[in-house]
Each structure stands twice: as structure tokens, then as C-alpha cells.
Coordinates of N, CA and C in Angstrom, one line a residue:
M1 N 0.9 -1.4 -0.3 CA -0.3 -0.3 -0.3 C 0.4 1.6 0.6
K2 N 1.0 1.8 -0.6 CA 1.1 3.5 -1.0 C 1.2 3.8 0.4
K3 N 1.4 4.6 0.7 CA 2.0 6.0 2.1 C 1.2 6.9 1.7
T4 N 1.9 7.0 0.8 CA 1.2 9.3 0.8 C 0.1 8.9 1.0
Q5 N -0.9 10.3 1.2 CA -2.5 10.4 1.1 C -2.7 12.1 1.5
P6 N -3.1 11.9 0.9 CA -4.0 14.1 1.3 C -4.5 14.0 2.8
N7 N -3.7 14.7 3.1 CA -5.1 15.7 4.6 C -6.9 15.7 4.5
H8 N -7.3 14.3 5.0 CA -8.7 13.9 4.9 C -9.3 14.5 5.6
K9 N -8.7 15.3 6.4 CA -9.7 16.1 7.3 C -10.2 16.9 7.3
V10 N -12.0 16.9 7.1 CA -13.4 17.4 7.1 C -12.7 18.7 8.3
P11 N -12.9 19.7 7.7 CA -13.3 21.6 8.9 C -14.8 20.8 10.6
S12 N -13.9 20.3 11.1 CA -15.3 20.3 13.0 C -15.8 21.5 13.0
L13 N -17.0 20.9 13.2 CA -17.5 22.7 13.2 C -18.1 22.1 15.3
A14 N -17.1 21.8 16.0 CA -17.8 21.2 16.3 C -17.4 22.2 17.3
R15 N -17.1 23.3 17.3 CA -17.2 24.2 18.4 C -18.4 25.5 18.4
Q16 N -19.3 25.4 16.7 CA -19.7 26.5 17.1 C -21.6 25.3 17.3
H17 N -21.8 27.2 17.3 CA -24.1 27.0 17.3 C -24.3 26.9 16.4
I18 N -24.9 25.6 16.1 CA -25.3 26.2 14.3 C -26.6 25.3 14.7
P19 N -27.7 25.7 13.4 CA -28.7 24.8 14.1 C -28.7 23.4 12.5
N20 N -29.3 22.6 13.1 CA -29.1 21.2 12.0 C -29.0 20.5 11.1
D21 N -30.2 21.2 10.3 CA -30.7 22.4 8.9 C -29.4 22.3 8.1
V22 N -28.9 23.1 9.0 CA -27.9 24.2 8.4 C -25.9 23.1 8.5
W23 N -26.6 23.2 9.4 CA -24.8 21.8 9.8 C -25.3 21.0 8.3
R24 N -26.5 20.4 8.8 CA -26.6 19.3 7.6 C -25.8 19.3 6.6
T25 N -26.3 20.9 5.9 CA -26.4 21.0 4.4 C -25.1 21.1 4.5
D26 N -24.5 21.9 5.2 CA -23.2 21.8 5.3 C -22.3 21.0 5.0
F27 N -22.7 19.9 6.0 CA -21.3 18.8 6.2 C -22.0 17.8 4.5
A28 N -23.3 18.1 4.2 CA -23.6 17.4 2.8 C -22.2 17.6 2.3
H29 N -21.7 19.2 1.8 CA -21.6 19.8 0.5 C -20.2 19.2 1.1
R30 N -19.7 20.0 2.2 CA -18.5 19.0 1.9 C -18.0 17.9 2.0
Y31 N -18.8 17.3 1.7 CA -18.4 15.3 2.1 C -18.8 15.0 0.6
S32 N -19.7 15.2 0.5 CA -19.5 15.4 -1.1 C -17.9 15.7 -1.9
E33 N -17.6 16.7 -1.5 CA -16.1 17.6 -2.4 C -14.7 16.8 -1.8
H34 N -15.2 16.3 -1.0 CA -13.8 15.7 0.5 C -14.3 14.2 -0.4
L35 N -15.2 13.1 -1.4 CA -15.2 12.6 -1.8 C -15.0 12.5 -3.2
D36 N -14.7 13.5 -3.6 CA -14.9 14.1 -4.7 C -12.6 14.1 -4.8
Q37 N -12.1 14.5 -3.5 CA -11.1 14.6 -3.8 C -10.4 13.3 -3.0
L38 N -11.1 12.5 -2.4 CA -10.6 11.3 -2.1 C -10.3 9.8 -3.5
A39 N -11.4 10.4 -4.4 CA -11.5 9.5 -5.9 C -10.5 9.9 -6.2
Q40 N -10.1 11.2 -5.9 CA -8.6 12.1 -7.7 C -7.5 11.2 -6.3
H41 N -7.7 11.4 -5.7 CA -6.9 11.4 -4.7 C -6.6 8.7 -5.2
A42 N -7.1 8.1 -5.2 CA -7.1 6.6 -5.4 C -6.9 7.3 -6.6
R43 N -7.5 7.7 -8.0 CA -6.7 7.6 -9.6 C -5.6 7.5 -9.4
Q44 N -5.5 8.7 -8.5 CA -4.2 9.0 -9.1 C -2.9 8.1 -8.2
E45 N -2.9 7.2 -6.9 CA -2.5 7.5 -6.2 C -2.1 5.3 -7.0
Q46 N -3.7 5.1 -7.7 CA -4.0 3.9 -8.7 C -4.0 2.9 -7.1
L47 N -4.4 3.4 -6.4 CA -4.8 2.1 -5.4 C -6.1 0.8 -5.5
S48 N -5.7 -0.2 -4.7 CA -6.0 -1.6 -5.4 C -7.8 -1.6 -5.0
A49 N -7.8 -2.0 -4.8 CA -9.6 -2.2 -4.2 C -9.2 -2.1 -3.1
Q50 N -8.6 -3.2 -2.9 CA -8.4 -3.4 -0.9 C -8.3 -2.2 -0.4
E51 N -7.1 -1.9 -0.7 CA -6.5 -0.4 -1.0 C -7.0 0.6 -0.8
L52 N -8.5 1.3 -0.6 CA -10.0 1.7 -2.0 C -10.8 1.6 -0.1
V53 N -10.7 0.1 -0.2 CA -11.7 -0.1 1.3 C -10.7 0.1 2.1
A54 N -9.6 0.2 2.2 CA -9.3 0.3 3.8 C -9.5 1.5 3.8
L55 N -8.8 3.1 2.4 CA -9.4 4.2 3.2 C -10.7 4.5 3.3
L56 N -11.4 4.2 2.6 CA -13.1 4.5 2.6 C -13.2 4.1 4.1
Q57 N -12.8 3.2 4.7 CA -13.5 2.8 5.7 C -12.0 3.7 7.3
Q58 N -11.6 4.3 7.1 CA -10.7 5.1 7.6 C -11.7 6.4 7.5
E59 N -12.3 6.8 6.7 CA -13.4 8.1 6.9 C -13.6 7.6 6.9
A60 N -15.0 6.7 6.7 CA -16.1 7.1 7.7 C -16.1 6.4 9.1
E61 N -14.8 6.3 9.8 CA -13.9 6.8 11.3 C -14.3 8.1 11.5
N62 N -13.1 8.2 10.7 CA -13.6 9.9 10.7 C -14.2 10.6 10.7
I63 N -14.8 10.4 9.7 CA -16.8 11.6 9.7 C -18.1 10.9 11.2
R64 N -17.4 10.1 11.7 CA -18.3 9.6 12.9 C -17.5 10.2 14.0
H65 N -16.4 10.0 14.0 CA -16.1 10.5 15.0 C -16.3 12.4 14.9
Q66 N -15.6 12.7 13.8 CA -16.7 14.2 13.6 C -17.9 14.7 14.2
I67 N -18.6 13.2 13.5 CA -20.1 13.7 14.0 C -20.7 13.7 15.6
W68 N -19.5 13.0 16.3 CA -19.5 12.9 17.6 C -19.0 13.8 18.2
E69 N -18.0 14.7 18.0 CA -17.9 15.6 18.4 C -18.7 16.8 18.6
A70 N -19.1 16.3 17.4 CA -19.7 18.0 16.9 C -21.2 18.7 17.9
H71 N -21.8 16.9 18.4 CA -23.1 17.1 19.0 C -22.7 16.2 20.0

């Protein structure tokens, strides 16, 4: 597995009080952009299916953690 990985951190909104609908819309927008970046990274690095699955699992865990921090 290649070790080069871009910064996959989605900015946290945990310290701000934002209404849920605004927070969800913003999060969905940032998440879709983030997925595009991951896809681009996977293409550039020519990741195998197994490496891509591992990357997506890591990202899912990061997102769950950020949601937990925000609430």
C-alpha cells in the first residue's frame, strides 16, 4: 500500500452552535467535495480495491468521530 495520503480531515464544526438543517447541508456539501478528493487521490495513486476499501473505512471512522464531537 502506498503511504502518500492527502489531508483527509474535514473541518470540525464542533465548537460552533449551528442549527441542524444548516449543519447538515454544510456537512453534505463538504462531504461530497471530500469524496471527490478521495476519488482523485485513489486514481492518482492507482490504489487497489483493497486499499480503497481501507481508505474509505478510515474516512467513515473520521466522519463518525466528527459527528460525535459536534453533538
